Amino acid sequence: MADKYDYDLFTIGAGSGGVRASRIAATHGAKVAIAEEYRFGGTCVIRGCVPKKMLVYASMFAEELGHAKHKGWTIGDASFDWTTLRDFVNGDVDRLEGLYDGTLGNAGVESFTERAVITGPNSIRLGSGREITARYILVATGGWPVMLDFPGNEHCITSNEIFHLEEQPRRLVVMGGGYIAIEFAGIFNALGSKVTLVNRTETILRNYEQGIVEKLPPIMQARGMDLQFGTQIEQVEKLDDGSLQVSLANGKAVEADQVLVATGRAPNTAGLGLENAGIELGSKGEIPVDEFSKTSCDSIYAVGDVTDRVQLTPVAIREGHAFADTVFGGNRRSIDHSTIPTAVFSQPSIASVGLTEAEARDEYGEVAVYTSDFRPMKNIFSDRAERGFYKMVVDARTDKVVGVHMIGPESAEIMQAAAVTVKAGLTKSDFDATTAIHPTMAEELVLLK
Ligand code: NDP
C-alpha cells in the first residue's frame, strides 16, 4: 500500500493495544510505523500487570514460609530484601520490553522511540521535528495515574513510581479503594510493611459484587492492615527526619515512609494534537470512538485505555486486533465489551464475570442465587482461618448462569474457565451435571445448592 503517504498506519503508543494492532496490520501487508516516548510494552508490561503480579507472587512466599515450618520443613531466620526483589522484577521487565520491541521488528514494523503528535488527519510530527504522513493513525497512548489535589501531594507517589522505590517503606499509606490500592496494600503488607488503607467511602471495589467484596476488609484487618474508611487524606507534611505525616479528614494522623495515591487513571491525551484533526475529547479526556474504534475523524482510530471503555489489557489487545483486521484485513469486526471476566489480585484474590446480583435483578427481575461459604483445604492445611466464598447468579426463568463471583485462593485462575461457561450461556443444570474434581476449591462451582 502506502503510495501517497509515508505509511499505511502510524501508531502512537507501544503498549498492549498499539503493539498488537501494528503487528497484525503489518501481517496484513500494511506499511506500519509506531512511536513510543517511554518504553515498549506500555503500562501492563512496564509498570502494571506484569511487574505487579511478580510482586504478588514474591509477597506470598512470606506466608508459605511460615506455614512450611509446621509441616516438616526447617526454615532458618527468613528475612526479606526489597532491593533484590525490585531489581529482579525490573530486570525481567527489561527482558520483556526487548521481546516486545523484537516482535515489532520481526513483523516489519518501524519503531521510533520519541514522542509523536498529530498535526492533521493524516499527519504526525515526531519529537525530532520530522514530519510523517500516514493513511491511518492509531492512538493507543493508554492512561496515566490521577494524583489527588491536596497540600503535600508532591511527597506522594503513584503506581508508576512504586516499582522503583529505593527502600521498602516500613510504613505505607495507600489512598483509594480500587484495583491498584487493594493490590498494593496486600503486597506490601505481606512483605512486612505496616499498611494503612484510606478510602473515601465505606465501599471498596465498587463495581464488584458486594456480597463477595464485603468478605475482604475483615481479612485485610486480620492480616494486620489498618483500614481508615469513609475519610480522605487532607494533607501530607514532610517531617525533619524525612518521614511523612498524613492527616486524615477524620482527625487522625498517620506517620508513613511512603504514601501511594491510587485513585484511578485518566486517558493520556494531553498535548497529543487531536484538535488538529477536529477530534473533541470526552468529559474525562478520553477519545470517543465507535464500535470499530474509529474517532470522529475517518482516518484516526483509538484503542485501549485512552478510549476509557474498559481499562484492561486483554480488552486493549482485542480492540487493537479487531481494528487491524477491520481496516487492513478485509474482516470488519468489533469487540463485545460485555461479560468480561476480571480479577483483583488482593490477598485472597477476588474474581468476577457477568452480572452482580443487583444488576441481574434489574435486568431479569427474578433471579436465583447460589452460594458456597467454605474453608479451602489449603487454608485448613495452613492453619489459616480465612474462608472462601463463591456466588452464582442465575436467571430464574431460563436457568442461565448470568454471573459468577468469588473470593479465595486462586480465584482468578478458576474464574478464567468459569467465564467461558457464562459467555457461552450455559445453565445451572450444566454446572450440576458436571462431575467435581476432588479435592479442589473449584469443585464448589459444580456443587452449589
Ligand atoms: P479504580 O477505578 O479501580 O479505583 C479508583 C479508586 O479511587 C476508587 O476506590 C475510587 O473511589 C477512588 N477515588 C476516585 N476518585 C477519588 C477522589 N477524588 N478522592 C478519593 N478517592 C477517589 O482505579 P485504580 O487506580 O485502582 O486502577 C485504574 C484502572 O486500572 C482500573 O480501573 C482497572 O481497570 C485497571 N487495573 C486493573 C487491574 C487488574 O485487572 N487486576 C489491576 C490494576 C489496575 P469510589 O469507588 O468512591 O469512586
Short mmCIF file of N, CA, C and O in Angstrom, two decimals, residues 206-278:
data_model
loop_
_atom_site.label_atom_id
_atom_site.label_comp_id
_atom_site.label_asym_id
_atom_site.label_seq_id
_atom_site.Cartn_x
_atom_site.Cartn_y
_atom_site.Cartn_z
N ARG A 206 -16.00 -0.87 44.04
CA ARG A 206 -17.42 -0.51 43.94
C ARG A 206 -18.19 -1.30 42.88
O ARG A 206 -19.36 -1.61 43.05
N ASN A 207 -17.54 -1.62 41.77
CA ASN A 207 -18.28 -2.28 40.69
C ASN A 207 -18.35 -3.80 40.82
O ASN A 207 -18.94 -4.47 39.98
N TYR A 208 -17.71 -4.31 41.83
CA TYR A 208 -17.75 -5.77 42.04
C TYR A 208 -18.98 -6.15 42.86
O TYR A 208 -19.60 -5.31 43.53
N GLU A 209 -19.32 -7.44 42.83
CA GLU A 209 -20.41 -7.99 43.63
C GLU A 209 -20.09 -7.73 45.11
O GLU A 209 -19.12 -8.28 45.66
N GLN A 210 -20.90 -6.93 45.76
CA GLN A 210 -20.56 -6.52 47.12
C GLN A 210 -20.72 -7.67 48.12
O GLN A 210 -20.09 -7.67 49.18
N GLY A 211 -21.52 -8.67 47.78
CA GLY A 211 -21.63 -9.85 48.64
C GLY A 211 -20.30 -10.58 48.76
O GLY A 211 -20.05 -11.29 49.75
N ILE A 212 -19.46 -10.42 47.76
CA ILE A 212 -18.11 -11.01 47.77
C ILE A 212 -17.13 -10.04 48.41
O ILE A 212 -16.35 -10.40 49.29
N VAL A 213 -17.20 -8.78 47.94
CA VAL A 213 -16.22 -7.78 48.37
C VAL A 213 -16.26 -7.58 49.89
O VAL A 213 -15.21 -7.38 50.52
N GLU A 214 -17.47 -7.68 50.49
CA GLU A 214 -17.56 -7.40 51.94
C GLU A 214 -16.77 -8.40 52.78
O GLU A 214 -16.49 -8.15 53.95
N LYS A 215 -16.37 -9.52 52.18
CA LYS A 215 -15.56 -10.51 52.92
C LYS A 215 -14.11 -10.04 53.07
O LYS A 215 -13.39 -10.53 53.94
N LEU A 216 -13.68 -9.13 52.19
CA LEU A 216 -12.25 -8.79 52.16
C LEU A 216 -11.77 -7.90 53.32
O LEU A 216 -10.74 -8.22 53.93
N PRO A 217 -12.47 -6.80 53.66
CA PRO A 217 -11.93 -5.94 54.72
C PRO A 217 -11.61 -6.66 56.04
O PRO A 217 -10.52 -6.44 56.61
N PRO A 218 -12.50 -7.55 56.54
CA PRO A 218 -12.11 -8.23 57.79
C PRO A 218 -10.85 -9.08 57.62
O PRO A 218 -10.04 -9.18 58.56
N ILE A 219 -10.67 -9.65 56.44
CA ILE A 219 -9.46 -10.45 56.20
C ILE A 219 -8.24 -9.53 56.19
O ILE A 219 -7.19 -9.85 56.76
N MET A 220 -8.39 -8.36 55.54
CA MET A 220 -7.26 -7.42 55.49
C MET A 220 -6.87 -7.00 56.91
O MET A 220 -5.69 -6.91 57.25
N GLN A 221 -7.89 -6.76 57.72
CA GLN A 221 -7.61 -6.35 59.11
C GLN A 221 -6.94 -7.48 59.87
O GLN A 221 -5.96 -7.27 60.59
N ALA A 222 -7.45 -8.71 59.67
CA ALA A 222 -6.86 -9.85 60.37
C ALA A 222 -5.42 -10.06 59.94
O ALA A 222 -4.59 -10.57 60.71
N ARG A 223 -5.12 -9.66 58.72
CA ARG A 223 -3.73 -9.79 58.23
C ARG A 223 -2.86 -8.62 58.66
O ARG A 223 -1.70 -8.53 58.27
N GLY A 224 -3.44 -7.67 59.39
CA GLY A 224 -2.61 -6.62 60.00
C GLY A 224 -2.75 -5.24 59.40
O GLY A 224 -2.04 -4.31 59.81
N MET A 225 -3.63 -5.06 58.42
CA MET A 225 -3.76 -3.73 57.82
C MET A 225 -4.69 -2.86 58.64
O MET A 225 -5.65 -3.33 59.23
N ASP A 226 -4.41 -1.56 58.64
CA ASP A 226 -5.27 -0.59 59.30
C ASP A 226 -6.17 0.01 58.22
O ASP A 226 -5.67 0.61 57.27
N LEU A 227 -7.47 -0.16 58.36
CA LEU A 227 -8.40 0.37 57.35
C LEU A 227 -9.02 1.65 57.87
O LEU A 227 -9.70 1.65 58.91
N GLN A 228 -8.80 2.73 57.17
CA GLN A 228 -9.42 4.02 57.50
C GLN A 228 -10.42 4.33 56.39
O GLN A 228 -10.05 4.88 55.34
N PHE A 229 -11.66 3.93 56.58
CA PHE A 229 -12.67 4.09 55.53
C PHE A 229 -13.56 5.30 55.84
O PHE A 229 -13.69 5.71 56.99
N GLY A 230 -14.18 5.83 54.80
CA GLY A 230 -15.07 6.98 54.96
C GLY A 230 -14.30 8.25 55.26
O GLY A 230 -14.81 9.16 55.92
N THR A 231 -13.07 8.33 54.79
CA THR A 231 -12.28 9.54 55.02
C THR A 231 -11.31 9.78 53.86
O THR A 231 -11.22 8.96 52.94
N GLN A 232 -10.63 10.91 53.91
CA GLN A 232 -9.73 11.32 52.83
C GLN A 232 -8.41 11.75 53.41
O GLN A 232 -8.35 12.14 54.58
N ILE A 233 -7.38 11.80 52.60
CA ILE A 233 -6.16 12.47 53.02
C ILE A 233 -6.40 13.97 52.89
O ILE A 233 -6.82 14.44 51.83
N GLU A 234 -6.13 14.70 53.96
CA GLU A 234 -6.28 16.16 53.89
C GLU A 234 -4.97 16.84 53.54
O GLU A 234 -4.94 17.77 52.75
N GLN A 235 -3.91 16.35 54.15
CA GLN A 235 -2.60 16.88 53.78
C GLN A 235 -1.49 15.94 54.21
O GLN A 235 -1.67 15.08 55.08
N VAL A 236 -0.35 16.10 53.54
CA VAL A 236 0.83 15.31 53.86
C VAL A 236 1.98 16.28 54.12
O VAL A 236 2.25 17.15 53.29
N GLU A 237 2.60 16.13 55.27
CA GLU A 237 3.74 17.00 55.61
C GLU A 237 5.00 16.16 55.72
O GLU A 237 4.97 15.06 56.28
N LYS A 238 6.09 16.72 55.23
CA LYS A 238 7.37 16.01 55.37
C LYS A 238 8.03 16.47 56.66
O LYS A 238 8.23 17.67 56.88
N LEU A 239 8.38 15.54 57.52
CA LEU A 239 9.00 15.88 58.80
C LEU A 239 10.52 15.97 58.64
O LEU A 239 11.08 15.54 57.62
N ASP A 240 11.18 16.51 59.66
CA ASP A 240 12.63 16.71 59.58
C ASP A 240 13.40 15.41 59.35
O ASP A 240 14.43 15.39 58.69
N ASP A 241 12.88 14.30 59.90
CA ASP A 241 13.59 13.03 59.71
C ASP A 241 13.25 12.36 58.37
O ASP A 241 13.64 11.22 58.11
N GLY A 242 12.50 13.07 57.51
CA GLY A 242 12.20 12.53 56.18
C GLY A 242 10.90 11.76 56.13
O GLY A 242 10.40 11.42 55.05
N SER A 243 10.34 11.42 57.29
CA SER A 243 9.09 10.67 57.25
C SER A 243 7.91 11.61 56.97
O SER A 243 8.05 12.83 57.03
N LEU A 244 6.78 11.01 56.67
CA LEU A 244 5.62 11.78 56.23
C LEU A 244 4.51 11.72 57.28
O LEU A 244 4.22 10.64 57.82
N GLN A 245 3.94 12.86 57.54
CA GLN A 245 2.81 12.94 58.48
C GLN A 245 1.55 13.10 57.63
O GLN A 245 1.38 14.11 56.95
N VAL A 246 0.68 12.08 57.67
CA VAL A 246 -0.51 12.09 56.83
C VAL A 246 -1.72 12.45 57.69
O VAL A 246 -2.07 11.72 58.62
N SER A 247 -2.35 13.58 57.41
CA SER A 247 -3.53 14.00 58.18
C SER A 247 -4.78 13.61 57.42
O SER A 247 -4.93 13.92 56.23
N LEU A 248 -5.67 12.93 58.14
CA LEU A 248 -6.92 12.47 57.51
C LEU A 248 -8.08 13.38 57.92
O LEU A 248 -8.04 14.01 58.99
N ALA A 249 -9.11 13.38 57.09
CA ALA A 249 -10.28 14.23 57.36
C ALA A 249 -11.01 13.80 58.62
O ALA A 249 -11.74 14.60 59.22
N ASN A 250 -10.81 12.56 59.06
CA ASN A 250 -11.49 12.10 60.29
C ASN A 250 -10.72 12.51 61.55
O ASN A 250 -11.03 12.05 62.65
N GLY A 251 -9.69 13.35 61.38
CA GLY A 251 -8.95 13.87 62.53
C GLY A 251 -7.74 13.05 62.91
O GLY A 251 -6.94 13.47 63.72
N LYS A 252 -7.59 11.86 62.29
CA LYS A 252 -6.46 11.01 62.65
C LYS A 252 -5.21 11.44 61.88
O LYS A 252 -5.30 12.04 60.81
N ALA A 253 -4.05 11.13 62.46
CA ALA A 253 -2.79 11.39 61.77
C ALA A 253 -2.00 10.09 61.74
O ALA A 253 -1.96 9.35 62.73
N VAL A 254 -1.42 9.79 60.58
CA VAL A 254 -0.68 8.54 60.42
C VAL A 254 0.73 8.88 59.93
O VAL A 254 0.88 9.70 59.02
N GLU A 255 1.74 8.29 60.55
CA GLU A 255 3.11 8.50 60.06
C GLU A 255 3.45 7.44 59.04
O GLU A 255 3.09 6.27 59.20
N ALA A 256 4.14 7.86 57.99
CA ALA A 256 4.44 6.92 56.91
C ALA A 256 5.79 7.23 56.28
O ALA A 256 6.33 8.33 56.44
N ASP A 257 6.31 6.23 55.58
CA ASP A 257 7.54 6.45 54.80
C ASP A 257 7.20 6.72 53.34
O ASP A 257 7.96 7.36 52.63
N GLN A 258 6.07 6.19 52.89
CA GLN A 258 5.59 6.48 51.53
C GLN A 258 4.07 6.57 51.59
O GLN A 258 3.42 5.90 52.40
N VAL A 259 3.52 7.39 50.67
CA VAL A 259 2.07 7.49 50.51
C VAL A 259 1.76 7.21 49.04
O VAL A 259 2.22 7.94 48.15
N LEU A 260 1.04 6.13 48.81
CA LEU A 260 0.67 5.76 47.44
C LEU A 260 -0.75 6.26 47.17
O LEU A 260 -1.68 5.88 47.88
N VAL A 261 -0.91 7.09 46.16
CA VAL A 261 -2.24 7.55 45.78
C VAL A 261 -2.67 6.73 44.55
O VAL A 261 -2.01 6.75 43.51
N ALA A 262 -3.76 5.97 44.70
CA ALA A 262 -4.25 5.09 43.63
C ALA A 262 -5.74 5.32 43.48
O ALA A 262 -6.56 4.53 43.95
N THR A 263 -6.06 6.43 42.86
CA THR A 263 -7.47 6.84 42.77
C THR A 263 -7.92 6.97 41.32
O THR A 263 -8.64 7.88 40.95
N GLY A 264 -7.50 6.03 40.51
CA GLY A 264 -7.96 6.00 39.13
C GLY A 264 -6.91 6.49 38.16
O GLY A 264 -5.91 7.10 38.54
N ARG A 265 -7.16 6.17 36.91
CA ARG A 265 -6.23 6.54 35.83
C ARG A 265 -7.01 7.30 34.76
O ARG A 265 -8.12 6.92 34.42
N ALA A 266 -6.41 8.36 34.26
CA ALA A 266 -7.07 9.20 33.25
C ALA A 266 -6.47 8.93 31.88
O ALA A 266 -5.28 8.62 31.76
N PRO A 267 -7.29 9.04 30.83
CA PRO A 267 -6.78 8.83 29.47
C PRO A 267 -5.62 9.79 29.16
O PRO A 267 -5.65 10.96 29.54
N ASN A 268 -4.62 9.27 28.46
CA ASN A 268 -3.40 10.02 28.18
C ASN A 268 -3.55 10.77 26.86
O ASN A 268 -3.07 10.31 25.82
N THR A 269 -4.23 11.90 26.90
CA THR A 269 -4.50 12.62 25.65
C THR A 269 -3.92 14.04 25.63
O THR A 269 -3.99 14.71 24.60
N ALA A 270 -3.34 14.46 26.76
CA ALA A 270 -2.86 15.86 26.82
C ALA A 270 -1.75 16.10 25.79
O ALA A 270 -0.80 15.31 25.69
N GLY A 271 -1.89 17.17 25.04
CA GLY A 271 -0.84 17.58 24.10
C GLY A 271 -0.65 16.67 22.92
O GLY A 271 0.37 16.72 22.22
N LEU A 272 -1.63 15.81 22.63
CA LEU A 272 -1.50 14.86 21.52
C LEU A 272 -1.83 15.49 20.16
O LEU A 272 -1.59 14.89 19.12
N GLY A 273 -2.45 16.67 20.18
CA GLY A 273 -2.78 17.35 18.93
C GLY A 273 -4.06 16.86 18.28
O GLY A 273 -4.29 17.09 17.08
N LEU A 274 -4.91 16.21 19.05
CA LEU A 274 -6.15 15.66 18.46
C LEU A 274 -7.03 16.75 17.88
O LEU A 274 -7.74 16.53 16.89
N GLU A 275 -6.95 17.96 18.47
CA GLU A 275 -7.76 19.07 17.96
C GLU A 275 -7.37 19.41 16.51
O GLU A 275 -8.19 19.93 15.75
N ASN A 276 -6.15 19.09 16.12
CA ASN A 276 -5.71 19.38 14.75
C ASN A 276 -6.42 18.51 13.73
O ASN A 276 -6.37 18.77 12.53
N ALA A 277 -7.06 17.45 14.23
CA ALA A 277 -7.84 16.59 13.33
C ALA A 277 -9.33 16.73 13.64
O ALA A 277 -10.14 15.92 13.20
N GLY A 278 -9.66 17.75 14.41
CA GLY A 278 -11.07 18.02 14.71
C GLY A 278 -11.69 17.05 15.70
O GLY A 278 -12.91 16.94 15.78
#
